Coordinates of C-alpha atoms in Angstrom, one line a residue:
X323 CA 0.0 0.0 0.0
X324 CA 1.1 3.1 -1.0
X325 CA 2.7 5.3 2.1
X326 CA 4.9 8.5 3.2
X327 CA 8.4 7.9 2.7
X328 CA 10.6 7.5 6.0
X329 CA 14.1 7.5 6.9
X330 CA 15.9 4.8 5.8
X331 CA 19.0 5.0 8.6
X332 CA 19.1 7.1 11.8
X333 CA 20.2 10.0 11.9
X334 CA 23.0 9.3 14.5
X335 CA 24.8 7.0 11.7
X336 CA 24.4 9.3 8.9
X337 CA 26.2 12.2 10.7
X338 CA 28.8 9.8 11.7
X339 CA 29.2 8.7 8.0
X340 CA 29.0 12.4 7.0
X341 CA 31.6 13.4 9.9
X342 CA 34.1 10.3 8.6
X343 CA 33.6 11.5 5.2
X344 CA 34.7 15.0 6.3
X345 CA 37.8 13.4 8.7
X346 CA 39.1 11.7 5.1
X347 CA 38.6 14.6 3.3
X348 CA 41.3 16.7 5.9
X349 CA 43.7 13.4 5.5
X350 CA 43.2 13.8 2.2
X351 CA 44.0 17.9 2.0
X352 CA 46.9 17.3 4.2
X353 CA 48.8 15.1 2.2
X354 CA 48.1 16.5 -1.0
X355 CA 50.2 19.7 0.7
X356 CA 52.9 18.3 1.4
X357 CA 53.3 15.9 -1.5
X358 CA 52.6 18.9 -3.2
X359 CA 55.5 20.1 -2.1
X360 CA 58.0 17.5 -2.4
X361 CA 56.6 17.6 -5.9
X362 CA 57.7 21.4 -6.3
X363 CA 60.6 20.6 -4.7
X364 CA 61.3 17.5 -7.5
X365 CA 60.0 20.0 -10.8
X366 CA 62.4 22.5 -9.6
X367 CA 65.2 20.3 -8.9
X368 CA 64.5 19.0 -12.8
X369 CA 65.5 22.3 -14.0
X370 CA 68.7 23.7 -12.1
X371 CA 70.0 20.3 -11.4
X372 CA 68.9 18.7 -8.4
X373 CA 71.7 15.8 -6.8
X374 CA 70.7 12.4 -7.5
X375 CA 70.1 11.7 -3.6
X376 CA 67.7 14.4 -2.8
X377 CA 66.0 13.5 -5.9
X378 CA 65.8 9.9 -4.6
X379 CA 64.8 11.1 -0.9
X380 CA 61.9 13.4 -2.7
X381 CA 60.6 10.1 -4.5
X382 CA 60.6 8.2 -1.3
X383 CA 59.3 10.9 0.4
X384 CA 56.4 11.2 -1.9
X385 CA 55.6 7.9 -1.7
X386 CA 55.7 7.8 1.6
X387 CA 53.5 11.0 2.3
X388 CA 50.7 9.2 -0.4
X389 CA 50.4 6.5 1.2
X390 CA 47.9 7.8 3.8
X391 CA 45.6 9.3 1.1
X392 CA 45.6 6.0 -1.2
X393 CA 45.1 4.0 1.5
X394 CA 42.5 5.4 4.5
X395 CA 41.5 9.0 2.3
X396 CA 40.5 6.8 -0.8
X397 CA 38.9 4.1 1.1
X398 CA 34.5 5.2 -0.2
X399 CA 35.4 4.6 -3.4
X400 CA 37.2 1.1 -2.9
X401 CA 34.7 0.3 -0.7
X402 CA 31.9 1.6 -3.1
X403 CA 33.8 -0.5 -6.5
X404 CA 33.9 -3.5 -4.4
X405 CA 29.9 -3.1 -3.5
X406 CA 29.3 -2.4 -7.2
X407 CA 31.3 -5.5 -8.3
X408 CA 29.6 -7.8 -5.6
X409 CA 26.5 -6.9 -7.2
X410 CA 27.2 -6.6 -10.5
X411 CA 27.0 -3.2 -11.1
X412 CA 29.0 -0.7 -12.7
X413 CA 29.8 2.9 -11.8
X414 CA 31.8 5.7 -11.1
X415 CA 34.2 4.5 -8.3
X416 CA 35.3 1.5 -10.4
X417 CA 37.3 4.1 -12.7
X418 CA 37.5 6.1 -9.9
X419 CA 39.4 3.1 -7.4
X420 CA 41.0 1.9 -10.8
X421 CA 42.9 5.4 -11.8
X422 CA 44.0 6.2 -7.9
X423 CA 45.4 2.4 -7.9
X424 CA 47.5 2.5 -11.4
X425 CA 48.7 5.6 -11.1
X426 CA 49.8 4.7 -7.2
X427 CA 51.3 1.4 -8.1
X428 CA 53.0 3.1 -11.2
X429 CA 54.7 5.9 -9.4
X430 CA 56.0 3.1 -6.9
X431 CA 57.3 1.4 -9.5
X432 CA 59.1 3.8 -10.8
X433 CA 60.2 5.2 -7.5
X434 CA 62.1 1.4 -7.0
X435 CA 63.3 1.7 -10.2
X436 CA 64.5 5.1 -10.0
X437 CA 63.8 6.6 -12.9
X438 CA 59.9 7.8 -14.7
X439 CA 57.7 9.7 -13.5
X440 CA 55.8 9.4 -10.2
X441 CA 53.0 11.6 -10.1
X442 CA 52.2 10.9 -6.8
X443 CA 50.6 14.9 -6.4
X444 CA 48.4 14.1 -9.2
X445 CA 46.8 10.9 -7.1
X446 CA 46.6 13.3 -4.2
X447 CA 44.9 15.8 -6.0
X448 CA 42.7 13.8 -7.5
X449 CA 41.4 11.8 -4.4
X450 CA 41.2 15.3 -2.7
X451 CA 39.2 16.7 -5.2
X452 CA 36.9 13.5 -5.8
X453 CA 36.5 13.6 -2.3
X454 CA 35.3 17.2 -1.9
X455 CA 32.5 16.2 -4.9
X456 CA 31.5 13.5 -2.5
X457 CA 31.0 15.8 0.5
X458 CA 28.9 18.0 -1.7
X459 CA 27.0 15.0 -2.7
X460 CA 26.4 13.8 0.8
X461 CA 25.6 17.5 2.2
X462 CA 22.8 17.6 -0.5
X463 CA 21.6 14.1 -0.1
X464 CA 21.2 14.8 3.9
X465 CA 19.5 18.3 3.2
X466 CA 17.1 16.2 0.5
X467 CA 16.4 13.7 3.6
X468 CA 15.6 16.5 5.9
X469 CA 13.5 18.4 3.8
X470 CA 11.9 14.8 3.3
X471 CA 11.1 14.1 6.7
X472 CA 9.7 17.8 7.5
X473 CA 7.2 17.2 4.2
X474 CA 6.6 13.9 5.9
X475 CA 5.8 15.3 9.8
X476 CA 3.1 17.7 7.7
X477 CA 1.2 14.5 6.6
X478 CA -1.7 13.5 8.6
X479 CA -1.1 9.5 9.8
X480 CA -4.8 9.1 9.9
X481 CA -7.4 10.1 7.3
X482 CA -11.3 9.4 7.3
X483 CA -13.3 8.3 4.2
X484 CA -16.6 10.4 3.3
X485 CA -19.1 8.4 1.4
X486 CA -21.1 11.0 -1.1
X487 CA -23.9 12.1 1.8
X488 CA -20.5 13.2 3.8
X489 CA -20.7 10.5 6.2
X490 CA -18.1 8.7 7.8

């Protein structure tokens, strides 16, 4: 039978889910800085000559500082292209959890090897940023809820049924 919509989870869990979300999204802002800079620190060494040791410390260190953010910052969307797998559905954190993975694992690769690329910022950056777009998303979603539930306080639980004399 047809019926008001409800909340689906408490509202205790959702603000802790919306809270965690917020907690990744400083891990996440944090390490971008300060791969960022160990980044700056690697373009710049590129162009006036930078000793093969810092330039090797700089890798490691970058590695190192993006390991937080691939592993604990990133963790919705490899936990939301695992959910999507299980159930056979595709969508945006498969790419999503696939790009922060290759480029993560290639940078590594190349920081053992010593030579390449790393783009370790770019990984940051691009959790950091995907992970803003889901605190937006959430924000709205909760502010949808709300503005759900108030419609649904308005609604009377009870009605009566008037035949055509208006009689009960």
């Amino acid at each position: 039978p047809p019926h008001p919509a409800k909340a689906s989870k408490s509202a205790q869990a959702v603000q802790r889910a919306e809270r965690s979300l917020w907690i990744r999204l400083g891990v996440a802002g944090a390490v971008l800085g300060n791969v960022m800079l160990m980044a700056f620190a690697l373009y710049g060494g590129w162009f006036s000559g930078m000793s093969a040791e810092f330039a090797e410390l700089f890798r490691w260190g970058s590695l190192l500082g993006a390991l937080p953010s691939v592993t604990y910052a990133a963790w919705p969307f490899y936990r939301g292209a695992m959910a999507g797998l299980s159930q056979r559905v595709l969508h945006m954190d498969l790419p999503i959890s696939i790009g922060i993975l290759a480029g993560f694992i290639g940078g590594c690769l190349n920081t053992l090897r010593g030579e390449g690329e790393i783009y370790f910022d770019s990984v940051c950056a691009l959790i950091f940023l995907l992970l803003i777009g889901r605190v937006l998303q959430v924000r709205q979603q909760r502010r949808a809820r709300e503005n759900t539930e108030l419609l649904y306080a308005l609604t009377p639980s009870s009605a009566r049924r008037l035949d055509d004399e208006g009689h009960a």
